[in-house]
mmCIF file of C-alpha atoms in Angstrom:
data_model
loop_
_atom_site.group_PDB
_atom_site.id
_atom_site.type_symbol
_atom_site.label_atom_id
_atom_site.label_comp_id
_atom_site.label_asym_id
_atom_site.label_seq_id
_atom_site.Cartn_x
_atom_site.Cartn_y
_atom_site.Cartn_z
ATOM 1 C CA UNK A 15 -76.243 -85.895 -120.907
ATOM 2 C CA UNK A 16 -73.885 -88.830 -119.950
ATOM 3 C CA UNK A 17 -75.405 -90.489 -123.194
ATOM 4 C CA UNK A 18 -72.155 -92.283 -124.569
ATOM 5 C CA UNK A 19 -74.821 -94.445 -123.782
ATOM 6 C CA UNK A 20 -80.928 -92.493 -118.284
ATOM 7 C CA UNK A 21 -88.776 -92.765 -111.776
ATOM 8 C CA UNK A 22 -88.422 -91.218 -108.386
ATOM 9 C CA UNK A 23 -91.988 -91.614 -108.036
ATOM 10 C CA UNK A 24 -93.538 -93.299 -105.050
ATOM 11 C CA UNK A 25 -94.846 -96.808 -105.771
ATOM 12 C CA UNK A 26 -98.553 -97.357 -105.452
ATOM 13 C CA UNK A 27 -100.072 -100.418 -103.514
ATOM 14 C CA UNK A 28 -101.070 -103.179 -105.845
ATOM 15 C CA UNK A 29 -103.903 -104.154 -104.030
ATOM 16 C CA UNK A 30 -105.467 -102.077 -101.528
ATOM 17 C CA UNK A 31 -108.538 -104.707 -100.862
ATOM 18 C CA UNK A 32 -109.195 -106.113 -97.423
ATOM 19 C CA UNK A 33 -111.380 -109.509 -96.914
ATOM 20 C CA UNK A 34 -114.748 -108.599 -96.089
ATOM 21 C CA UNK A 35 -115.186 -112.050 -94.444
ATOM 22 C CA UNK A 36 -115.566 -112.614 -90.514
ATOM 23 C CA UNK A 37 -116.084 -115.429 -88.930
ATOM 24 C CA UNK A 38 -117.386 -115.939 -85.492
ATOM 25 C CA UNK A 39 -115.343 -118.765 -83.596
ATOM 26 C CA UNK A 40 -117.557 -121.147 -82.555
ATOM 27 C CA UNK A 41 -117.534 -121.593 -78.381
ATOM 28 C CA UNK A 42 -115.927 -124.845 -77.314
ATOM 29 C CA UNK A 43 -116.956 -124.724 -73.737
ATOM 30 C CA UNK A 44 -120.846 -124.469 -72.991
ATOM 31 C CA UNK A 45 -120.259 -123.489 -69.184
ATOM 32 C CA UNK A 46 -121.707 -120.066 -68.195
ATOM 33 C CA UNK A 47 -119.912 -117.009 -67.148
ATOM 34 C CA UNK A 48 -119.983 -116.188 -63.412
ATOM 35 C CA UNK A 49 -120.916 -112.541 -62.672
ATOM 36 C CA UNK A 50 -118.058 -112.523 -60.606
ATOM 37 C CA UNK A 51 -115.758 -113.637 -63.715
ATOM 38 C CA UNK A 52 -117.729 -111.253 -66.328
ATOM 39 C CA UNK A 53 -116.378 -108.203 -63.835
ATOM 40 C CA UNK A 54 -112.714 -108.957 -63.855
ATOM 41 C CA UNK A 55 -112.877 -109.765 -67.688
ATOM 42 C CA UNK A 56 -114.753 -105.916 -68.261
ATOM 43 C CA UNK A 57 -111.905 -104.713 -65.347
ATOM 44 C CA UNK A 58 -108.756 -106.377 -67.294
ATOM 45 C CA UNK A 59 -109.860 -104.870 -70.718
ATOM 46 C CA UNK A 60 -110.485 -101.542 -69.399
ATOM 47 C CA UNK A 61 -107.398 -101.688 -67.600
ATOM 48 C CA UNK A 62 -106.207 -102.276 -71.666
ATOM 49 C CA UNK A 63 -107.184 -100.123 -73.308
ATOM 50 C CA UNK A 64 -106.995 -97.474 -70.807
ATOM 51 C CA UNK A 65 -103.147 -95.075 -70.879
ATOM 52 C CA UNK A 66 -100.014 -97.177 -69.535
ATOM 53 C CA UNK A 67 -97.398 -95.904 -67.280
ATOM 54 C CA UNK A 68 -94.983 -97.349 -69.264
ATOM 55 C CA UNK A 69 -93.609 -96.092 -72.278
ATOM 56 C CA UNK A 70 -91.601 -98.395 -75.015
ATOM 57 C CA UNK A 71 -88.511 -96.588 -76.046
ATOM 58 C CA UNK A 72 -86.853 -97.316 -78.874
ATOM 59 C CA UNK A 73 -82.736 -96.435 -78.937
ATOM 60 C CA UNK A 74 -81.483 -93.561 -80.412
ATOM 61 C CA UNK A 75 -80.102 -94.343 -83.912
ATOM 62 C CA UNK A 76 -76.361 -94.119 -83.532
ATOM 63 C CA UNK A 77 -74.577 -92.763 -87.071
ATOM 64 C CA UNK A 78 -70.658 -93.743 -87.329
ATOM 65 C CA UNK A 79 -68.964 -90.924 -87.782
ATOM 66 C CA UNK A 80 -66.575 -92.070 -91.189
ATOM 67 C CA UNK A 81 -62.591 -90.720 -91.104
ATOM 68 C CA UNK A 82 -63.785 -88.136 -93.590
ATOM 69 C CA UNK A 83 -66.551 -86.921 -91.388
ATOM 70 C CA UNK A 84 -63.975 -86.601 -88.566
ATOM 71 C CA UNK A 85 -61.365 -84.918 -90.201
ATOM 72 C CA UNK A 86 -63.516 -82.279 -92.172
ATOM 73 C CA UNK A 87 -65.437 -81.279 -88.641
ATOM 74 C CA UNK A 88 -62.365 -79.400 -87.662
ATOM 75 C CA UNK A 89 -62.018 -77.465 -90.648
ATOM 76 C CA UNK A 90 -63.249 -73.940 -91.168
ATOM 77 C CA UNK A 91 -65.076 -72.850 -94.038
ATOM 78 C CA UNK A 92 -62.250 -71.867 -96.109
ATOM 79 C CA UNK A 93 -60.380 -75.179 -95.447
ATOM 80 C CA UNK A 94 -63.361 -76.771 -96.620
ATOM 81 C CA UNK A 95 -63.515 -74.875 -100.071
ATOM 82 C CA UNK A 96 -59.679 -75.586 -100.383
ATOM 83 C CA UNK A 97 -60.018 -79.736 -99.621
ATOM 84 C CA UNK A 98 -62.949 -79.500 -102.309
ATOM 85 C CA UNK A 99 -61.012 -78.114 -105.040
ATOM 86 C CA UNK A 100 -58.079 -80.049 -104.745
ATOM 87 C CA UNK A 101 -59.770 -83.571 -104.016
ATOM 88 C CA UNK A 102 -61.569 -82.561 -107.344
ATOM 89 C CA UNK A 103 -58.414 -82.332 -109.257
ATOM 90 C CA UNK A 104 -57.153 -85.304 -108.005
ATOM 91 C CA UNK A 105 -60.967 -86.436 -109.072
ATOM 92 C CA UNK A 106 -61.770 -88.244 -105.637
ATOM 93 C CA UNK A 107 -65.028 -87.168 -106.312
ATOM 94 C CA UNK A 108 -66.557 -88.397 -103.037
ATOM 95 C CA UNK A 109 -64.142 -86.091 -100.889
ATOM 96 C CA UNK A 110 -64.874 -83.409 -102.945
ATOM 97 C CA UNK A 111 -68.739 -83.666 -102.669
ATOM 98 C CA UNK A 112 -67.991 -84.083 -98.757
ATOM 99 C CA UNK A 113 -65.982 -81.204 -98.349
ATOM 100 C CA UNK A 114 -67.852 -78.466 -100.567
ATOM 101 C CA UNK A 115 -71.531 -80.311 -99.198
ATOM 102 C CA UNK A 116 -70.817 -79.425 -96.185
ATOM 103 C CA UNK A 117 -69.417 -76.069 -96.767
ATOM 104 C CA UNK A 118 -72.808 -75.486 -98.562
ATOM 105 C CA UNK A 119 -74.684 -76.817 -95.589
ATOM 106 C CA UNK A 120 -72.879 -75.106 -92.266
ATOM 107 C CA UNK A 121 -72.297 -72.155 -94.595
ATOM 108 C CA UNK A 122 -75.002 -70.952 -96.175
ATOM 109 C CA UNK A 123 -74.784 -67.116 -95.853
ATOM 110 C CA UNK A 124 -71.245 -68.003 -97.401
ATOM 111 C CA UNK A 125 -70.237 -66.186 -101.067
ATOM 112 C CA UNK A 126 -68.950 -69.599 -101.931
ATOM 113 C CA UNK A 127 -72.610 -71.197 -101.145
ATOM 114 C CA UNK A 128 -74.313 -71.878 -104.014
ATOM 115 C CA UNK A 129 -71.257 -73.260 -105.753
ATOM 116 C CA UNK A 130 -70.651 -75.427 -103.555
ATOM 117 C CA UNK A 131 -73.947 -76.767 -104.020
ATOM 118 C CA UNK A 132 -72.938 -76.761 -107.343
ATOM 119 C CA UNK A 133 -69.882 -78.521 -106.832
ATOM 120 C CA UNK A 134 -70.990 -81.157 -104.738
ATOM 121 C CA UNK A 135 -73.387 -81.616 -107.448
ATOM 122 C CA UNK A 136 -71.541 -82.386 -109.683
ATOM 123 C CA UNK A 137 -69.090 -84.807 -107.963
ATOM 124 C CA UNK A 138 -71.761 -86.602 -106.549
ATOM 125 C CA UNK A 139 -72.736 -87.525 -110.142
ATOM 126 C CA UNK A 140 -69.634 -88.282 -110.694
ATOM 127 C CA UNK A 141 -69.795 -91.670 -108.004
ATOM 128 C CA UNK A 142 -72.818 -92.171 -109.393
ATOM 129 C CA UNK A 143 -75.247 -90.899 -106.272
ATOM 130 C CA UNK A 144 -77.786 -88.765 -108.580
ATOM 131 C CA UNK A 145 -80.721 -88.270 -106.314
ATOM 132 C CA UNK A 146 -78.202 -87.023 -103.718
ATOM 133 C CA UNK A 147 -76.899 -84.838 -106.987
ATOM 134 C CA UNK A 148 -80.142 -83.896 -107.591
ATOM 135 C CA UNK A 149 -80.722 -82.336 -104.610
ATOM 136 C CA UNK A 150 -77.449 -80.448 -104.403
ATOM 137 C CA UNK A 151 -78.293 -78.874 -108.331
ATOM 138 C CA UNK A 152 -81.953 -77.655 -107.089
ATOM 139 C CA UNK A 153 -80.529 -75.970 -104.280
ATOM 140 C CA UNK A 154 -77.900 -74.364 -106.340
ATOM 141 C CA UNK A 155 -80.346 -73.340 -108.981
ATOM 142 C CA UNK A 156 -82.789 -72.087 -106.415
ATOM 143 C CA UNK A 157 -79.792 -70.002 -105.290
ATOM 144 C CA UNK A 158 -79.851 -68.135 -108.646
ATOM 145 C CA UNK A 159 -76.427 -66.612 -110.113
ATOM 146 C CA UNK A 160 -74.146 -67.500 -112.391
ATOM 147 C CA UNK A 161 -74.526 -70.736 -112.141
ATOM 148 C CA UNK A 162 -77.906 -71.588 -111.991
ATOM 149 C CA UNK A 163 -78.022 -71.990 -115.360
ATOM 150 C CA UNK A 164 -75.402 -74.992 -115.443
ATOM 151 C CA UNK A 165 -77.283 -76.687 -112.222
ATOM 152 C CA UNK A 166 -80.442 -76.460 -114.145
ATOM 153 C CA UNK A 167 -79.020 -78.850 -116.390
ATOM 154 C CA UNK A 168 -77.415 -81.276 -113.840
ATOM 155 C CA UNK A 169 -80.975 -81.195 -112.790
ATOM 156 C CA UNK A 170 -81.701 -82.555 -115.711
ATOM 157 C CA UNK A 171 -78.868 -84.810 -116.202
ATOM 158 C CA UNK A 172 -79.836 -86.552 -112.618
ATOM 159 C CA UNK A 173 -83.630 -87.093 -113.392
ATOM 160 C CA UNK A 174 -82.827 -88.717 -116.735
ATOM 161 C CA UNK A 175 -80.029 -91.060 -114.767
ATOM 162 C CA UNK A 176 -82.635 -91.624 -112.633
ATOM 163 C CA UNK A 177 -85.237 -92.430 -115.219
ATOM 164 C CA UNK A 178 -87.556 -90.056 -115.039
ATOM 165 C CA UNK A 179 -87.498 -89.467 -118.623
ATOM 166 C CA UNK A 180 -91.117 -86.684 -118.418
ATOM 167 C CA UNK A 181 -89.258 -84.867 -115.860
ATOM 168 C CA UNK A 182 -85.697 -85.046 -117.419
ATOM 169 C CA UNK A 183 -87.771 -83.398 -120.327
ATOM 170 C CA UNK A 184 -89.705 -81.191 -119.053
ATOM 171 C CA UNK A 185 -86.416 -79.909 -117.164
ATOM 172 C CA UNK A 186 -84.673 -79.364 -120.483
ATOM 173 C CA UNK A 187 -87.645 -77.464 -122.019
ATOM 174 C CA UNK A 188 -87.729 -74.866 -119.787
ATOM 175 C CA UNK A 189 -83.916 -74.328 -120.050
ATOM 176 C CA UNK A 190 -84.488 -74.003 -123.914
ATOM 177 C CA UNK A 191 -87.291 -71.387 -123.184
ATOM 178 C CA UNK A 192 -85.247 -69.115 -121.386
ATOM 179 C CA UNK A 193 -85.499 -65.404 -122.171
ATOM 180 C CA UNK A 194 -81.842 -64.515 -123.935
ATOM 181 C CA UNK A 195 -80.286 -68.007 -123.665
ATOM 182 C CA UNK A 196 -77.339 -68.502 -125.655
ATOM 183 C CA UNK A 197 -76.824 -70.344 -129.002
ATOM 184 C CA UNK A 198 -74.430 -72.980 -127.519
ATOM 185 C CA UNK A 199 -77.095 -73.414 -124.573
ATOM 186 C CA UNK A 200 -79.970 -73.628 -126.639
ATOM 187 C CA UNK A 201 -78.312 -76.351 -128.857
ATOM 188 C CA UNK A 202 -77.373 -78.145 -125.844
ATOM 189 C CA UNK A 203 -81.069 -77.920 -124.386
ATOM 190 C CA UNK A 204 -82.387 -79.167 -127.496
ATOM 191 C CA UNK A 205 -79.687 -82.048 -128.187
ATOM 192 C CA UNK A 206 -80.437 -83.678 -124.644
ATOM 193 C CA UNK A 207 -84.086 -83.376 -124.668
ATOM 194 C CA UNK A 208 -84.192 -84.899 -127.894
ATOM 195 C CA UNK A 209 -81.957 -87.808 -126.895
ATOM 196 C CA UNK A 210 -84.288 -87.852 -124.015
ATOM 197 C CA UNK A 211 -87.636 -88.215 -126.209
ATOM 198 C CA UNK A 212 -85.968 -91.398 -128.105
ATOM 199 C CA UNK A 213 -85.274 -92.756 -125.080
ATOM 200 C CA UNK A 214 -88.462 -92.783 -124.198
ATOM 201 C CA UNK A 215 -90.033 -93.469 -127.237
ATOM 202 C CA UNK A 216 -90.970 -90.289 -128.541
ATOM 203 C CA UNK A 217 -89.741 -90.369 -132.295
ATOM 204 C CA UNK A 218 -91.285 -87.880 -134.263
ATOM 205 C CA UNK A 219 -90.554 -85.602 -131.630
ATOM 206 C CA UNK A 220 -87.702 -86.589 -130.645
ATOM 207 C CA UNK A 221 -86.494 -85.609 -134.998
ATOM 208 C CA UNK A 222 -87.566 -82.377 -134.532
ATOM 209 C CA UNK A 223 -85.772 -81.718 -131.413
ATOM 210 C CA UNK A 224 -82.697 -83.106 -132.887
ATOM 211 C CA UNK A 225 -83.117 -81.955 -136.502
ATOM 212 C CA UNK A 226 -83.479 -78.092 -134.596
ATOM 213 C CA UNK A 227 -80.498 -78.435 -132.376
ATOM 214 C CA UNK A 228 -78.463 -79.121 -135.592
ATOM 215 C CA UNK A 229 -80.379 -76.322 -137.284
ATOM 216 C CA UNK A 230 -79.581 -73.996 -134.980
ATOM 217 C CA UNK A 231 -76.155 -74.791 -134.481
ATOM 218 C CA UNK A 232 -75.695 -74.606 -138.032
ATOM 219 C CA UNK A 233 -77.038 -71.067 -138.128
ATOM 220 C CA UNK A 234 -75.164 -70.078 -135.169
ATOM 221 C CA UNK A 235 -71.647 -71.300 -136.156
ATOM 222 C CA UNK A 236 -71.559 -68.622 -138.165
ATOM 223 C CA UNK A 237 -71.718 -65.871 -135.669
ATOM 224 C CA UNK A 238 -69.988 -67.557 -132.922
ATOM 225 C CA UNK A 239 -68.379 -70.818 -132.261
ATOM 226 C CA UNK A 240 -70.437 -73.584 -130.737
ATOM 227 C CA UNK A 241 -69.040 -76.595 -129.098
ATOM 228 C CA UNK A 242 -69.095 -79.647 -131.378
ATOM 229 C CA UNK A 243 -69.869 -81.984 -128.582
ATOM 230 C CA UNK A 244 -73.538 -81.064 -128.687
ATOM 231 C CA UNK A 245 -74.686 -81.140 -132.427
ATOM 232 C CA UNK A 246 -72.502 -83.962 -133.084
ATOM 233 C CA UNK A 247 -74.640 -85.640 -130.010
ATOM 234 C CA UNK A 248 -78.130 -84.662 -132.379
ATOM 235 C CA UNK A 249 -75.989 -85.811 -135.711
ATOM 236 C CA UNK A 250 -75.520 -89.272 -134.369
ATOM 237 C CA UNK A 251 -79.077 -89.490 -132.595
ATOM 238 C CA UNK A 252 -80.814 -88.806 -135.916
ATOM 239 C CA UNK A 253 -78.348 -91.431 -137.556
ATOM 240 C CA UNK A 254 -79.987 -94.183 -134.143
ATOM 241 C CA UNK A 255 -83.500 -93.009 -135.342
ATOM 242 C CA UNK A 256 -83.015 -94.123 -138.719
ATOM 243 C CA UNK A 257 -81.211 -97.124 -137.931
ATOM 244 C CA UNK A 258 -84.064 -98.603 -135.582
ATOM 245 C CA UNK A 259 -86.324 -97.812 -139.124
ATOM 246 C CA UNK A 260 -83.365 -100.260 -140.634
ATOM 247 C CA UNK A 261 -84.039 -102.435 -138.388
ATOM 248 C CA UNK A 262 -87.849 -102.818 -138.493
ATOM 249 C CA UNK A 263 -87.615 -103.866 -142.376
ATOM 250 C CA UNK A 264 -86.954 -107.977 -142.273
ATOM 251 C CA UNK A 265 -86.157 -109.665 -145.248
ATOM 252 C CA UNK A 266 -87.818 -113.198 -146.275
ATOM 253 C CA UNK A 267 -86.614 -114.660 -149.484
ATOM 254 C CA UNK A 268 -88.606 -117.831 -147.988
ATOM 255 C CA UNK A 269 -91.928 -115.866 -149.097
ATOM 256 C CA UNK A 270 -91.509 -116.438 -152.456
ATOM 257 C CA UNK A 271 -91.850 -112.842 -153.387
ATOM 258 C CA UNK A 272 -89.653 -111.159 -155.230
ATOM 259 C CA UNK A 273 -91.310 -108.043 -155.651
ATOM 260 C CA UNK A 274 -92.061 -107.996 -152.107
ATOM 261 C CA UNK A 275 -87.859 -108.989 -151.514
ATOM 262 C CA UNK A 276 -86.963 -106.151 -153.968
ATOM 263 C CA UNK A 277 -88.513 -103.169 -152.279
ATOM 264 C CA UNK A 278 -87.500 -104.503 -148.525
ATOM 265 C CA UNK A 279 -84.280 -104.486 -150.219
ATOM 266 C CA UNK A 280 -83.687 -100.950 -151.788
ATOM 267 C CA UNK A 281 -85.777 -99.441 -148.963
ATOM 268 C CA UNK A 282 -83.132 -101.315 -146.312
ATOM 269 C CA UNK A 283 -80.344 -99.852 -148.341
ATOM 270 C CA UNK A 284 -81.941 -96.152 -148.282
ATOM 271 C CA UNK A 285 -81.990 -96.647 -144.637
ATOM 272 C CA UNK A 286 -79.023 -97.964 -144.104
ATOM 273 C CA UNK A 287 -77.175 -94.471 -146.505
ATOM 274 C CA UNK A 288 -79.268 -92.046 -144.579
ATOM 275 C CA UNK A 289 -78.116 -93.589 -140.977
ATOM 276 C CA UNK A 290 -74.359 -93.304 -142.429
ATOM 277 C CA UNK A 291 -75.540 -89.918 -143.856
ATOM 278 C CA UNK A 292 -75.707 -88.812 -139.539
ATOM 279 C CA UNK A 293 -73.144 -90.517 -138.809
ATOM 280 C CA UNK A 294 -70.830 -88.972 -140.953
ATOM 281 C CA UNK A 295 -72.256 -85.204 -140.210
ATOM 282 C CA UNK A 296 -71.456 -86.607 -136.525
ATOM 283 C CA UNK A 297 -67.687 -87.352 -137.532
ATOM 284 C CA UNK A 298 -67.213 -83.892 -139.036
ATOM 285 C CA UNK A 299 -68.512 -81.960 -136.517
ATOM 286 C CA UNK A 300 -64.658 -82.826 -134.895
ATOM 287 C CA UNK A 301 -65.641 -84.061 -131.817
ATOM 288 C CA UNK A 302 -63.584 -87.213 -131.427
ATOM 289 C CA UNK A 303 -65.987 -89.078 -128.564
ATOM 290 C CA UNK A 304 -69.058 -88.899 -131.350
ATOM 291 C CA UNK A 305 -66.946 -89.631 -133.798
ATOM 292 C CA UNK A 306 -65.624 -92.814 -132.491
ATOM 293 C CA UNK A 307 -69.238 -93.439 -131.365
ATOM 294 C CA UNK A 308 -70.132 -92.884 -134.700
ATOM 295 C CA UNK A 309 -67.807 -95.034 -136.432
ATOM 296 C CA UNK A 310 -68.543 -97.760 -135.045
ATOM 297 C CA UNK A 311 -72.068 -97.244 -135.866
ATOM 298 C CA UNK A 312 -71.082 -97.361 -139.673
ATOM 299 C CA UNK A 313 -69.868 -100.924 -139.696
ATOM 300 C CA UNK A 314 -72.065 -102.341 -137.513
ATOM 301 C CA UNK A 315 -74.506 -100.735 -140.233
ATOM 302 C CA UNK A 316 -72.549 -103.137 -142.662
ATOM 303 C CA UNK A 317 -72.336 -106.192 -140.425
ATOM 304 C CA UNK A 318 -75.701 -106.401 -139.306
ATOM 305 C CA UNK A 319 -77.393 -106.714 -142.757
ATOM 306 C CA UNK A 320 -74.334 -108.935 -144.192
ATOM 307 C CA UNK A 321 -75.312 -111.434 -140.949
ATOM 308 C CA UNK A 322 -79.292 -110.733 -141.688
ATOM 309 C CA UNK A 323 -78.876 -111.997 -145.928
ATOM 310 C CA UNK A 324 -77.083 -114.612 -144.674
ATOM 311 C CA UNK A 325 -79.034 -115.834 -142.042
ATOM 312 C CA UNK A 326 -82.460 -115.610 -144.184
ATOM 313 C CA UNK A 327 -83.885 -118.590 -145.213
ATOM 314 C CA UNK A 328 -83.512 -119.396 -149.199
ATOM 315 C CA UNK A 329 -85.971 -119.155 -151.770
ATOM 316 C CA UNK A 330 -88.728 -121.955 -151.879
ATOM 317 C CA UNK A 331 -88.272 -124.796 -154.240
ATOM 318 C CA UNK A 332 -84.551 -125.071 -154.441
ATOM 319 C CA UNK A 333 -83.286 -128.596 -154.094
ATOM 320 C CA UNK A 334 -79.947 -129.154 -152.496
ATOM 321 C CA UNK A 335 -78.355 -127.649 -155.325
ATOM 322 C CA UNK A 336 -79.967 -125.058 -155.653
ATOM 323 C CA UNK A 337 -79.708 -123.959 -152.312
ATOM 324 C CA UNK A 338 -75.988 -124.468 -152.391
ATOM 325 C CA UNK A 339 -75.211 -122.562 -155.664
ATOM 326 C CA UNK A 340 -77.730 -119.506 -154.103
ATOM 327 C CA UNK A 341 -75.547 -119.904 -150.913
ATOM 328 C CA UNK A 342 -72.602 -120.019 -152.698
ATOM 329 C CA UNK A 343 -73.644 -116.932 -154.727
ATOM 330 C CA UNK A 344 -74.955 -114.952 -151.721
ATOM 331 C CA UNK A 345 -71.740 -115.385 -149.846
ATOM 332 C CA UNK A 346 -69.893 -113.806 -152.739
ATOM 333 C CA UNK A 347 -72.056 -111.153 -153.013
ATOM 334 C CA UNK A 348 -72.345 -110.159 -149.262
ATOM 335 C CA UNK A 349 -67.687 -109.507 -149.128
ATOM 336 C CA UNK A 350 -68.065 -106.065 -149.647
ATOM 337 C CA UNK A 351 -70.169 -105.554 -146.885
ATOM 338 C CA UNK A 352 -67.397 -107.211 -144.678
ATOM 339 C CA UNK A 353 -65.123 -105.064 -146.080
ATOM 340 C CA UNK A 354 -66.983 -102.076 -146.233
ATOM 341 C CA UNK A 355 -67.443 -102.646 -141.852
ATOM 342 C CA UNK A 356 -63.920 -103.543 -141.822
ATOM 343 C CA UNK A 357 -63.182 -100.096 -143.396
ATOM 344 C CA UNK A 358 -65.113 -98.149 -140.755
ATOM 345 C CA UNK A 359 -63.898 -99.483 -137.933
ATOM 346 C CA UNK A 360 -60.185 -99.382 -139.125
ATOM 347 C CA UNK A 361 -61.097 -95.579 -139.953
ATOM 348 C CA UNK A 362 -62.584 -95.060 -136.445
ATOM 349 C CA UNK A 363 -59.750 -96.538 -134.850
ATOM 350 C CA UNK A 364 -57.216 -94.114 -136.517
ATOM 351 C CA UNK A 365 -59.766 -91.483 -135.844
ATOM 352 C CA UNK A 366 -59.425 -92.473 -131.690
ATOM 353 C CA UNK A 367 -55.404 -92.315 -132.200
ATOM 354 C CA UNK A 368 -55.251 -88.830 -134.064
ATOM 355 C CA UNK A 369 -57.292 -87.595 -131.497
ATOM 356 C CA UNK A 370 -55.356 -88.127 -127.744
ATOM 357 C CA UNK A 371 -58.109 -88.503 -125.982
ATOM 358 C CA UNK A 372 -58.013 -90.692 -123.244
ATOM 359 C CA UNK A 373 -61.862 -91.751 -123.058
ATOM 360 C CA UNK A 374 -63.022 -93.189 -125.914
ATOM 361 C CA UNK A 375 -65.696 -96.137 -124.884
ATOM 362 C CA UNK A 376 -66.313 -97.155 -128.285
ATOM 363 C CA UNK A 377 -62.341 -97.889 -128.856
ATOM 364 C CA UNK A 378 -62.333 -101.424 -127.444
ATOM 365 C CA UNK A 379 -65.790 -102.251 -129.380
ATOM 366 C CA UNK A 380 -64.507 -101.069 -132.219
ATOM 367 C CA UNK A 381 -61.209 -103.229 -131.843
ATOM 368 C CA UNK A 382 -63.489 -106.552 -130.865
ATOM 369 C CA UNK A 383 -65.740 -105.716 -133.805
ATOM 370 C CA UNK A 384 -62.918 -105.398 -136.056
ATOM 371 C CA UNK A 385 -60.992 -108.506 -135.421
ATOM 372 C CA UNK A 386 -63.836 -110.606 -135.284
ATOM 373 C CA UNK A 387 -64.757 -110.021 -138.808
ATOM 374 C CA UNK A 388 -61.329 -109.864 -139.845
ATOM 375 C CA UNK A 389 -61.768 -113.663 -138.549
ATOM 376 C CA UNK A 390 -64.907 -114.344 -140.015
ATOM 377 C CA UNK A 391 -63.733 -112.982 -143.433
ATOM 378 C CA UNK A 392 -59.977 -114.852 -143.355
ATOM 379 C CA UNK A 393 -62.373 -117.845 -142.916
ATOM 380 C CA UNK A 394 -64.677 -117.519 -146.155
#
């Protein structure tokens, strides 16, 4: 899934009731109808309702025919396939999906067929146009070969970009049941659906799926080697669902309770170690887009429950000293949670540099993030 951060169902009617209401319009004339006049009337509406001789024609809808269209109309099959692959390394994705789309569709007895469904496929996800995607992957997967399997999951990729979330699951279950799938595949199946059941609410289910894909990549790295994009995915997942739990748990010193405070307190900061406990797993899997990700995860961990102490109301029945010398004190206290964030997210920026990688989203959040704080805590 396209997660580094996705209902084609037809809308029902609202309302599907009619007024029941008729109302006769009262006669403004009281003259009487001539027999004479009452036969044209009964002539005129037969003449209505009976067939016309003319016909309303509508014009034929003219399509524009774009440069692209023109030029790839003169080019053979094997043109086609040639203008696909090269627009794709160029990654004018839109040519590509032209070229190899319409290979697929003038060329279907073609050996090159269902990959260029494939193809198109995938470049048409690439500009974003996934129910146009979506129909390219079913035809390739229909198709069968070797690459049904990896048009399966653009199948899925499409539904979930195109929020159908059941479907998008669904989708990725069935891949995951397949007779003699592969480790890698399997953890893959299972790391998407998962981050598809969080995303649509689906918790508890959503930990199992994610605590198996890392299971069984765990138990499979020893056999074979399995791509750390896709457990590091279910790694930093499992760190989001125990973040949201951080979340959840407000504290109120205003209350008055301090047993009540305490507990919100040391069950915040179990939350807030097991969500770095993920995280981390996700930085040592070595895949530097999760790791990033990741990363920045860790100190907003840190910054987000520095800003929540400080933004809670005090204690009740300080006066104005009071509350300043607890303000004063809190402020102190809270400076290694500053620098703890600004620790992570110098870490995850060195992490983004070590790595070459071109890509990395979180980079300029983490950068904002950093020097903000940096700001915040030059300030204190």
């Amino acid at each position: 899934m396209s997660l580094t951060s996705t209902t084609a169902s037809m809308p029902t009617p609202t309302s599907t009731s009619t007024s029941t209401s008729t109302s006769t319009p009262t006669p403004t004339s009281t003259s009487t109808a001539t027999p004479a006049a009452v036969a044209a009337g009964l002539a005129l509406l037969l003449a209505c309702a009976g067939p016309r001789a003319e016909r309303v024609a509508f014009p034929a809808e003219e399509i524009e025919a774009t440069p692209l269209d023109r030029e790839l109309a003169r080019k053979n099959e094997a043109e086609l396939w040639a203008i696909g692959e090269a627009a794709a390394s160029s990654e004018d994705h839109a040519r590509a999906a032209a070229a190899v789309g319409r290979l697929a569709d003038l060329h279907p007895g073609s050996p090159h067929a269902a990959e260029a469904s494939l193809r198109a496929g995938f470049a048409l996800e690439r500009t974003g146009a996934f129910a146009e995607a979506l129909r390219r992957f079913r035809t390739a997967a229909a198709a069968g070969g070797p690459g049904a399997l990896e048009a399966a999951f653009g199948e899925a990729e499409c539904l979930y970009h195109l929020g159908d979330l059941e479907a998008a699951r669904a989708a990725l279950a069935a891949i995951e049941a397949r007779p003699g799938l592969g480790a890698a595949d399997r953890v893959r199946a299972l790391s998407q659906r998962g981050v598809v059941e969080l995303e649509a609410g689906f918790h508890p289910e959503a930990e199992r799926t994610l605590g198996r894909a890392v299971e069984v990549a765990r138990a499979a790295s020893e056999r074979e080697r399995i791509p750390p994009y896709w457990p590091a995915q279910a790694e930093f997942h499992l760190g989001e669902l125990r973040r949201e739990e951080l979340r959840a748990v407000k504290l109120d010193p205003a209350a008055g309770d301090d047993e009540a405070l305490a507990r919100d307190l040391e069950r915040k900061a179990r939350l807030l170690l097991a969500a770095q406990d993920r995280y981390l797993a996700a930085i040592r899997t070595g895949d530097p887009r999760w790791a990033v990700a990741a990363g920045l995860r860790i100190g907003e961990l840190y910054e987000e429950l520095r800003a929540e102490l400080l933004a809670a109301p005090p204690p009740p029945g300080l006066d104005a000293e009071g509350e300043r010398i607890y303000r004063s004190e809190l402020e102190a206290r809270v400076k290694v949670l500053a620098r703890k964030a600004i620790e992570a997210w110098e870490e995850t920026l060195a992490i983004a540099a070590r790595s070459g990688e071109r890509d990395l989203r979180a980079v300029p959040e983490a950068e904002a993030a950093l020097e903000r704080l940096k700001a915040v805590a030059a300030a204190e």
